[in-house]
PDB file of C-alpha atoms in Angstrom:
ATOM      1  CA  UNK U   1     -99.302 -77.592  39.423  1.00  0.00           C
ATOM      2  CA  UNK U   2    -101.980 -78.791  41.180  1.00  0.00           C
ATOM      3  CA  UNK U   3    -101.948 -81.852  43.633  1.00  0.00           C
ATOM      4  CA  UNK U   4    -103.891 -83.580  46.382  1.00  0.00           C
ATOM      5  CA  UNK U   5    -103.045 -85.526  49.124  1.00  0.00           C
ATOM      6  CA  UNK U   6    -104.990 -88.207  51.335  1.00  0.00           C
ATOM      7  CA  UNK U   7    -103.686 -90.164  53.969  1.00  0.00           C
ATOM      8  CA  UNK U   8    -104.267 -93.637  55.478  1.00  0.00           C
ATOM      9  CA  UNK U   9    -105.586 -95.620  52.856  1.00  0.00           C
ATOM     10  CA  UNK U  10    -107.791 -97.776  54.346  1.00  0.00           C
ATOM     11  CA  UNK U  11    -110.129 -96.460  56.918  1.00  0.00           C
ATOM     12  CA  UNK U  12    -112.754 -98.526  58.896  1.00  0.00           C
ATOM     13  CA  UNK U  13    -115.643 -96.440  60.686  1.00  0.00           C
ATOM     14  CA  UNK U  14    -118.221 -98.500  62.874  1.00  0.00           C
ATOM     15  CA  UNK U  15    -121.945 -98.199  61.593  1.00  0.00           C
ATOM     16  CA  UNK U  16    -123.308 -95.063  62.332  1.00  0.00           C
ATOM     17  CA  UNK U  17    -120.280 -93.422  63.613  1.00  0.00           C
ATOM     18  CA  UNK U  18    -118.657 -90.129  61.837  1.00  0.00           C
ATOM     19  CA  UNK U  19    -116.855 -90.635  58.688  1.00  0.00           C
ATOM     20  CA  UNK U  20    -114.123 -88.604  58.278  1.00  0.00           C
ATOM     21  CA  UNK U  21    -111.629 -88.344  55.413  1.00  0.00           C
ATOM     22  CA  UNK U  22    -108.912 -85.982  55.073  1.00  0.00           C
ATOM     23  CA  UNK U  23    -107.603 -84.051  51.979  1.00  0.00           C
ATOM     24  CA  UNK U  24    -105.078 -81.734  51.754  1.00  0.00           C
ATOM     25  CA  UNK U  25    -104.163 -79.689  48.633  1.00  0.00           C
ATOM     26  CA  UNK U  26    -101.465 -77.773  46.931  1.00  0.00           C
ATOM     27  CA  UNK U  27    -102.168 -75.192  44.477  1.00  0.00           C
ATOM     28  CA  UNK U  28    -100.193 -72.172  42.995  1.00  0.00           C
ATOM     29  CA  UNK U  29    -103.893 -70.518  41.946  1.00  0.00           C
ATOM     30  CA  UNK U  30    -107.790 -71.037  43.408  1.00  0.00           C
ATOM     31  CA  UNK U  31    -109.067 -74.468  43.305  1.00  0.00           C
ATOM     32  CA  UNK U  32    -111.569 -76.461  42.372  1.00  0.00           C
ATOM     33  CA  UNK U  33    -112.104 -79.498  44.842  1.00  0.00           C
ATOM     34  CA  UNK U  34    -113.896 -82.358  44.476  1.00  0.00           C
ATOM     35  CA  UNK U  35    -114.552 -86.223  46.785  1.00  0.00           C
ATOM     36  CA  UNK U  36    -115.971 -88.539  43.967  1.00  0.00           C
ATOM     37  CA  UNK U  37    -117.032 -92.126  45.136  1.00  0.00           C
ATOM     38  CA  UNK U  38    -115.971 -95.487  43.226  1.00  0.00           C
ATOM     39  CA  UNK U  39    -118.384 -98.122  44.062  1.00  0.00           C
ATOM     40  CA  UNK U  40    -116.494-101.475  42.923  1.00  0.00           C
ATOM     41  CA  UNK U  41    -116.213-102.453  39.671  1.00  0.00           C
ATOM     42  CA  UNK U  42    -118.356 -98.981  38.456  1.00  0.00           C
ATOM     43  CA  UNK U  43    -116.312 -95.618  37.184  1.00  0.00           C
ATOM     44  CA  UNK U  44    -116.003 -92.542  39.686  1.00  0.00           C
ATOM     45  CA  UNK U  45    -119.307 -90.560  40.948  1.00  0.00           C
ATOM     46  CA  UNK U  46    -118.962 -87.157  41.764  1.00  0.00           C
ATOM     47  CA  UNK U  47    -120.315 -86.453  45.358  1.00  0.00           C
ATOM     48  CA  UNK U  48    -119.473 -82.539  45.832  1.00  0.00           C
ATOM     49  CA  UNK U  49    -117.600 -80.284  44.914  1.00  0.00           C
ATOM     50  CA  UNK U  50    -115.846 -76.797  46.118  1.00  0.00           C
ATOM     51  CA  UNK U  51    -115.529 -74.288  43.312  1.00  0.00           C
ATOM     52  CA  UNK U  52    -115.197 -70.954  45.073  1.00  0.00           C
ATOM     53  CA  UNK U  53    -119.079 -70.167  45.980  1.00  0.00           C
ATOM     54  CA  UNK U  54    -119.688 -71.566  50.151  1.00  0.00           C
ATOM     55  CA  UNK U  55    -117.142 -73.078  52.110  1.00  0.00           C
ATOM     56  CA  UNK U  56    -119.102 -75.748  53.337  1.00  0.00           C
ATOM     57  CA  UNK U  57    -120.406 -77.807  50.352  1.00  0.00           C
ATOM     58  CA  UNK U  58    -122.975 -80.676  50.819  1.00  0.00           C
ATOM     59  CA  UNK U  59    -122.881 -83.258  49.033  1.00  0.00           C
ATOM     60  CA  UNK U  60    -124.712 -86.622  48.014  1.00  0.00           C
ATOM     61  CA  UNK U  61    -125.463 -89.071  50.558  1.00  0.00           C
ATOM     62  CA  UNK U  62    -125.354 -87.546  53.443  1.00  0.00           C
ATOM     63  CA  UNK U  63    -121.883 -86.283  52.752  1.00  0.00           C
ATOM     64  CA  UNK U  64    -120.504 -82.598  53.292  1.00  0.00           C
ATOM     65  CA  UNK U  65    -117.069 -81.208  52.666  1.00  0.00           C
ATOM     66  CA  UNK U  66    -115.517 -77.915  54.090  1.00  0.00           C
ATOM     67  CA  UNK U  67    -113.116 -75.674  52.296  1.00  0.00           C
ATOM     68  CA  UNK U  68    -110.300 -74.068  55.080  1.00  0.00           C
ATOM     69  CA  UNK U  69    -107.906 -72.184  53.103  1.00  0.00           C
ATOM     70  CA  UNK U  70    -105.733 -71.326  56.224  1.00  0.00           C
ATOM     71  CA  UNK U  71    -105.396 -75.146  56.146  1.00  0.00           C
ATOM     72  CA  UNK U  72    -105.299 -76.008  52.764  1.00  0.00           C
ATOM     73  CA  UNK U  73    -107.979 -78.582  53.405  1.00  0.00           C
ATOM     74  CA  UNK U  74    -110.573 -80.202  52.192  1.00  0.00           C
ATOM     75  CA  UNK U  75    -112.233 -82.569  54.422  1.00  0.00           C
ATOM     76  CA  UNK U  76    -114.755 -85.195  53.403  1.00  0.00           C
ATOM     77  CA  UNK U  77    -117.806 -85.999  56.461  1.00  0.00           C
ATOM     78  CA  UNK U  78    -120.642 -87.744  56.846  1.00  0.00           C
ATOM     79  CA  UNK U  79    -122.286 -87.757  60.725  1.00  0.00           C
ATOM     80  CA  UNK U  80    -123.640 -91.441  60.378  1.00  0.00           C
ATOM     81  CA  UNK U  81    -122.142 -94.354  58.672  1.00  0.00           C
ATOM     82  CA  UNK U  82    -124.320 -96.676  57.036  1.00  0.00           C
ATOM     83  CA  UNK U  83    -123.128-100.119  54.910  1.00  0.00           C
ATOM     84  CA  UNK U  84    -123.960 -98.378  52.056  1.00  0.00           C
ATOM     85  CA  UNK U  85    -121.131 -96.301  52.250  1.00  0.00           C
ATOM     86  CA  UNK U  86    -118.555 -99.083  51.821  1.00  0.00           C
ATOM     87  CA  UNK U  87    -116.281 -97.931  49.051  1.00  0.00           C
ATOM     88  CA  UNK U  88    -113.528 -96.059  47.496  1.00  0.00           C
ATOM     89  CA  UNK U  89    -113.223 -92.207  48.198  1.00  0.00           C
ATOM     90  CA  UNK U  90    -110.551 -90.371  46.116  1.00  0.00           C
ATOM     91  CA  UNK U  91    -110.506 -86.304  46.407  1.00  0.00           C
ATOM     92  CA  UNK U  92    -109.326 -84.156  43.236  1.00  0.00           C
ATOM     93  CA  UNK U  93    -107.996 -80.700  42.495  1.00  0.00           C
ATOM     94  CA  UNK U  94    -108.121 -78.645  39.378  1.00  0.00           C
ATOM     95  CA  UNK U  95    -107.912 -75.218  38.848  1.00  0.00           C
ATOM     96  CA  UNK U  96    -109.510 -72.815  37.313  1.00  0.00           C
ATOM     97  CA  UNK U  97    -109.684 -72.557  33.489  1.00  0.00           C
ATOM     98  CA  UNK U  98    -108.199 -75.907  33.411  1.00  0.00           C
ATOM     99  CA  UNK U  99    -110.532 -78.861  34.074  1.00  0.00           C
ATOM    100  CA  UNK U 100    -107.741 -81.714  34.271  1.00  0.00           C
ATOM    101  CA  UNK U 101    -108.096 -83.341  37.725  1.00  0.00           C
ATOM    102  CA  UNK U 102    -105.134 -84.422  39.732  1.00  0.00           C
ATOM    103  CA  UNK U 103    -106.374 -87.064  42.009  1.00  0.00           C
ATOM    104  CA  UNK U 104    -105.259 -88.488  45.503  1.00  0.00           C
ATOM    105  CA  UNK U 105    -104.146 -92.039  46.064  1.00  0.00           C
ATOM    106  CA  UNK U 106    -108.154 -92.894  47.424  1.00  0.00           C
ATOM    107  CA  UNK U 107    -109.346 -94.300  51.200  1.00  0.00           C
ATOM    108  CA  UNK U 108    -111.087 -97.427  50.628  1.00  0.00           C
ATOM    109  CA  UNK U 109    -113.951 -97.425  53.602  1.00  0.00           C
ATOM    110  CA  UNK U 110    -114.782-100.360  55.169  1.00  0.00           C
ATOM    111  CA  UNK U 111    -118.374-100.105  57.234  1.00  0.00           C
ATOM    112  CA  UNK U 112    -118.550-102.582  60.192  1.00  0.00           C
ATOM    113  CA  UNK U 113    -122.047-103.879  61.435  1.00  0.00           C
TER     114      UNK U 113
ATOM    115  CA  UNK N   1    -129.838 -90.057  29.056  1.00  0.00           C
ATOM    116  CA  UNK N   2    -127.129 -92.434  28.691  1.00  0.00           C
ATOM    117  CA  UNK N   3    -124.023 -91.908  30.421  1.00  0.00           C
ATOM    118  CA  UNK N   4    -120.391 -92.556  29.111  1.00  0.00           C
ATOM    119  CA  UNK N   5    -119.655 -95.798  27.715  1.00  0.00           C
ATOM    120  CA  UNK N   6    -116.339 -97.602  27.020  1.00  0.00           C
ATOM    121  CA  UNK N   7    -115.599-100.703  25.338  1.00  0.00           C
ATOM    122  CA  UNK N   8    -114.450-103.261  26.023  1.00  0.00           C
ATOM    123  CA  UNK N   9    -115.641-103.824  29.605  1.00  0.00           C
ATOM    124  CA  UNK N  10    -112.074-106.478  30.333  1.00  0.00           C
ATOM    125  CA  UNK N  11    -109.184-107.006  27.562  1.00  0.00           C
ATOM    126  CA  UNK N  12    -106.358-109.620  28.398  1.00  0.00           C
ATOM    127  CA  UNK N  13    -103.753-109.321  25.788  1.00  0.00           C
ATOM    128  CA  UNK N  14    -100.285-110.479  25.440  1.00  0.00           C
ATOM    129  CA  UNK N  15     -97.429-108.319  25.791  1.00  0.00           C
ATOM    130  CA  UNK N  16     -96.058-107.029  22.474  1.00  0.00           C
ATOM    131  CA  UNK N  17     -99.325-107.010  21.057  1.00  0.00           C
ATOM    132  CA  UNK N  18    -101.461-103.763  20.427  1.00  0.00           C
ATOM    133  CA  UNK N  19    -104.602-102.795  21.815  1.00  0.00           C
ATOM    134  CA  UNK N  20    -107.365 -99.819  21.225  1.00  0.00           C
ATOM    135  CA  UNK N  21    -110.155 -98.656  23.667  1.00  0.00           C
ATOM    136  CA  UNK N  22    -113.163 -97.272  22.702  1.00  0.00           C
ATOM    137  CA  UNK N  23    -115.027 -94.514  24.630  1.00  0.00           C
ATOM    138  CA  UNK N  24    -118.207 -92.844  23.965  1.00  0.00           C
ATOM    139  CA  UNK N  25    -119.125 -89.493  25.460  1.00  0.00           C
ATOM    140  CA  UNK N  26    -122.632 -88.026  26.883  1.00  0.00           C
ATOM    141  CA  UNK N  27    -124.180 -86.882  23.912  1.00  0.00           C
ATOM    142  CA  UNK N  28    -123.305 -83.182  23.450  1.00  0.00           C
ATOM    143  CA  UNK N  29    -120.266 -82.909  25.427  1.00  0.00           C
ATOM    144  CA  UNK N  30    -117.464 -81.385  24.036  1.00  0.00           C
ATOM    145  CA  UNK N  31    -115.030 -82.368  26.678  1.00  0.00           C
ATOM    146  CA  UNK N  32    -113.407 -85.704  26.691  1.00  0.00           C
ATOM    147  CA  UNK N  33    -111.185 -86.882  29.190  1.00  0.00           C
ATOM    148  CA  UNK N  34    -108.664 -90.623  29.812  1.00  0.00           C
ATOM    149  CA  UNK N  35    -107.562 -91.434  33.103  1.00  0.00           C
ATOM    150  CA  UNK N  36    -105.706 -94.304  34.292  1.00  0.00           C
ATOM    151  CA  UNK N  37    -105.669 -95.888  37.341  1.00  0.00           C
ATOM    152  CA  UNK N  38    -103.425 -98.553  38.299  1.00  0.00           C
ATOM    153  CA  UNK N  39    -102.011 -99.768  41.913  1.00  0.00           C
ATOM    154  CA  UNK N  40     -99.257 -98.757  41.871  1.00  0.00           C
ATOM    155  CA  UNK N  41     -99.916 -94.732  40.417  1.00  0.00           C
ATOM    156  CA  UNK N  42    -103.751 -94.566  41.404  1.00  0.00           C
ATOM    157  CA  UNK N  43    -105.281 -92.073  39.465  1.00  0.00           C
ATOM    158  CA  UNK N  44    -103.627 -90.159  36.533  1.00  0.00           C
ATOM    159  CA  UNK N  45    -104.419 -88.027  33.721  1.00  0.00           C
ATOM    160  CA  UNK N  46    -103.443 -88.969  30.603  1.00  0.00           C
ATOM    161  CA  UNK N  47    -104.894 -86.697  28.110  1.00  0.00           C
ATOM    162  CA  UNK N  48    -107.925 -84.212  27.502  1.00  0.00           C
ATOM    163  CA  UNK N  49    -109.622 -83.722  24.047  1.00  0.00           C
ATOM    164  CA  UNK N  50    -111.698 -80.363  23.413  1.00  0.00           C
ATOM    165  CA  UNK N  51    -113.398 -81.180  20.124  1.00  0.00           C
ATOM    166  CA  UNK N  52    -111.520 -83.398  17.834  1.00  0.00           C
ATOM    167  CA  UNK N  53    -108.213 -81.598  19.227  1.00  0.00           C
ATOM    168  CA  UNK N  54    -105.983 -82.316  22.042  1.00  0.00           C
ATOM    169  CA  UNK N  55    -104.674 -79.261  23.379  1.00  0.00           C
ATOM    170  CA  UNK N  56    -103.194 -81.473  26.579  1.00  0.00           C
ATOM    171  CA  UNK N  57    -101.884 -84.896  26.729  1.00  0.00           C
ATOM    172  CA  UNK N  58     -99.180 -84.336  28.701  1.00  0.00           C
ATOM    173  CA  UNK N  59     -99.846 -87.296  30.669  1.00  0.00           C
ATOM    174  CA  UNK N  60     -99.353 -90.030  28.123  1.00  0.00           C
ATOM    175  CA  UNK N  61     -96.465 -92.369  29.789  1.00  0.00           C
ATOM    176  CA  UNK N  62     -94.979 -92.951  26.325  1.00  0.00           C
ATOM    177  CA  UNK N  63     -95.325 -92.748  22.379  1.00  0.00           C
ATOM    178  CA  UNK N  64     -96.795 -96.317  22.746  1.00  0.00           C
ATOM    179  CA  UNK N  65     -99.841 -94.390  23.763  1.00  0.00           C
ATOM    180  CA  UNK N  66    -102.056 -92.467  21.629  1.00  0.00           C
ATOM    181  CA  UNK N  67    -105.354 -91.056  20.959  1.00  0.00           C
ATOM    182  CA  UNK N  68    -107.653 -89.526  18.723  1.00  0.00           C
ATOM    183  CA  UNK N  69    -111.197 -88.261  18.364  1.00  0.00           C
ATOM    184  CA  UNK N  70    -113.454 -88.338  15.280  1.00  0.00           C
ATOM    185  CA  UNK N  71    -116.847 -85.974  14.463  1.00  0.00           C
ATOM    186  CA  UNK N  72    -116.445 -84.663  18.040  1.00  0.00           C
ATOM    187  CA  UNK N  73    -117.780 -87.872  19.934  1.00  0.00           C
ATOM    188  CA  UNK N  74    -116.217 -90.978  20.143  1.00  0.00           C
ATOM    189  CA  UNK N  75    -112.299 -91.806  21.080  1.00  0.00           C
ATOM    190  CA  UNK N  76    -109.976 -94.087  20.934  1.00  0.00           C
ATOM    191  CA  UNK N  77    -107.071 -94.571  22.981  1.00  0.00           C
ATOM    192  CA  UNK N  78    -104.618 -97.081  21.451  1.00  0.00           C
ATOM    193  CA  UNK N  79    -101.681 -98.819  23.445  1.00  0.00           C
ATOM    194  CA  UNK N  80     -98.808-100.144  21.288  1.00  0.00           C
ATOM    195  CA  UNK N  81     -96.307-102.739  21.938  1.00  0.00           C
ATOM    196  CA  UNK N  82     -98.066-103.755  25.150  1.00  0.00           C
ATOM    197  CA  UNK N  83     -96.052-104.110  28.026  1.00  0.00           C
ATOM    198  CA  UNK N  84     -96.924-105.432  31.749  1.00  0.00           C
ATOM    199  CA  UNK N  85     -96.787-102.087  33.619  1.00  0.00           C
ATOM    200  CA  UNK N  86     -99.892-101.149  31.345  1.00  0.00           C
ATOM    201  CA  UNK N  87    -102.215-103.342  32.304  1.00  0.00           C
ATOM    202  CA  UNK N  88    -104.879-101.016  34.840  1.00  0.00           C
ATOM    203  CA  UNK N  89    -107.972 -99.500  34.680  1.00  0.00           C
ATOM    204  CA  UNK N  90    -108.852 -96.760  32.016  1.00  0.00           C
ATOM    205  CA  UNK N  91    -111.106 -94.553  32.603  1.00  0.00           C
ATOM    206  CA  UNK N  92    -112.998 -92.137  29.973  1.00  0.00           C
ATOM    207  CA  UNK N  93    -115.006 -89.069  31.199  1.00  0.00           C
ATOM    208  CA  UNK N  94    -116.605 -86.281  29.337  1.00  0.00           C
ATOM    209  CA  UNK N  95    -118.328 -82.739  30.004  1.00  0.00           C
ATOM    210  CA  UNK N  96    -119.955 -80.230  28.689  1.00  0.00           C
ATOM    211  CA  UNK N  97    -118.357 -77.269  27.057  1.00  0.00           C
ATOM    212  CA  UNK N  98    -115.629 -76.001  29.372  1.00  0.00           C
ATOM    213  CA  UNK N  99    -113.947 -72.356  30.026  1.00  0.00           C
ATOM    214  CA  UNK N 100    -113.899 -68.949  31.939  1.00  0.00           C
ATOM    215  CA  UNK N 101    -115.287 -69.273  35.272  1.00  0.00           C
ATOM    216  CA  UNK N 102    -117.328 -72.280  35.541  1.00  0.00           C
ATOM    217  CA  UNK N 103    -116.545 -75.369  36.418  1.00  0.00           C
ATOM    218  CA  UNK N 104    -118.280 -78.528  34.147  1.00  0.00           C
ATOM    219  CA  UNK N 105    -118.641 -81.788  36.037  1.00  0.00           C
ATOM    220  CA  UNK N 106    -117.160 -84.688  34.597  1.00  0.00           C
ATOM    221  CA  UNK N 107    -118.991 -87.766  34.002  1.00  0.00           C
ATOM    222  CA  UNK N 108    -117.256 -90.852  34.482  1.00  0.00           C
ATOM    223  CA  UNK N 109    -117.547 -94.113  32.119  1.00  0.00           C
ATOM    224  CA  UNK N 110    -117.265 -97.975  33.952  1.00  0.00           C
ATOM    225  CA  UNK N 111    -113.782 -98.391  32.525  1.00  0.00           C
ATOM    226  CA  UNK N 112    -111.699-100.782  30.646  1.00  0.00           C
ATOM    227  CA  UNK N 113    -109.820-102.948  32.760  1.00  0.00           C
ATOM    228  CA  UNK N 114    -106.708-104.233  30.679  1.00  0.00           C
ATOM    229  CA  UNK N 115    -104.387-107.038  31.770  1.00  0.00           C
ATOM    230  CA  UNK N 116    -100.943-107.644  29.583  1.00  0.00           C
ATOM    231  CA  UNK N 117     -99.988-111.085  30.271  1.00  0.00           C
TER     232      UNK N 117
END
């Protein structure tokens, strides 16, 4: 089974500072990683994704990801903040041949001017 | 095109009653997908169509939950006997024909936030 896990679920970042998010994962075989984004009241938006080709994946946004297999990670980044970015960040796992997504428990971002 | 719809947007209901949500896919995709997500759980799985069939829905909390899937395109998830710890967001997504090596993206709907009173 395949699961995910983020920690710290609410995370506020200055404007323009670095976002960072952490996600770690657990899986038995390869996996597919994913961030999506859930702007409020509006369904998830995929904003990269890790499925086996470059480590580092860039993303949407500004946003990148890198895949560390020695650490299981899966690391969400974005060099500037901007208010835009205000929202809910929830990182998934699935693995291959099986597109069911196990998600973590989200970081809700809050951007301060 | 026009991305995944559900219906309806809210649904307040009173516990014992039943209710059914509708999604409807991206036009083509084969792949259909529920979700729930709910404070207290976030984000689960409840079951995957492929087709009309559901080869997975492991993740249904209970045989008050079902779902189905006509012509390949539209489902419904129905919720019987209503209780309180339902009421959360349900998500639909869909995707493109899925298998061997490649992964197909899944494209998320608004939801259908449901409150049991």
């Amino acid at each position: 089974a395949q699961s995910v896990t983020q920690l710290g679920s609410h995370v506020s970042v200055s404007e323009g500072a670095l976002v960072l998010l952490r996600c770690n994962y657990s899986s038995s075989v390869p996996p597919y990683l994913f961030w999506y984004v859930q702007y409020p009241n509006q369904g998830l938006q995929l904003l990269l994704k890790y499925t086996s080709a470059a480590t580092l994946v860039k993303g949407i946004n500004g946003f990148e990801a890198e895949f560390k297999k020695s650490e299981t990670s899966f690391h969400l980044t974005k060099p500037s903040a901007h208010m835009s970015d205000a929202a809910e960040y929830f990182c998934a796992v699935s693995a291959w041949g099986n597109n069911r997504l196990a998600f973590g428990k989200g970081n809700q971002v809050v951007v301060i001017p | 095109g026009a991305g995944v719809s559900q219906s309806p947007s809210n649904k307040v209901t009173e516990k014992g009653k039943d209710v059914e949500l509708r999604c409807d896919p991206i036009s083509g995709h084969t792949a259909l997908y529920w979700y729930r997500q709910s404070l207290g759980q976030g984000l689960e799985f409840l079951i995957y169509f492929q087709g009309n069939s559901a080869p997975d829905k492991s993740g249904l909390p209970s045989d008050r939950f079902s779902a189905e899937r006509t012509g390949g395109s539209v489902s419904t998830l129905t919720i019987q006997r209503t209780q309180q710890e339902d009421s959360a967001v349900y998500l639909c997504a869909s995707s493109s024909p899925t298998g061997g090596y490649s992964y197909n993206e899944q494209f998320f709907g608004p939801g259908t936030r449901l409150t049991v009173l």
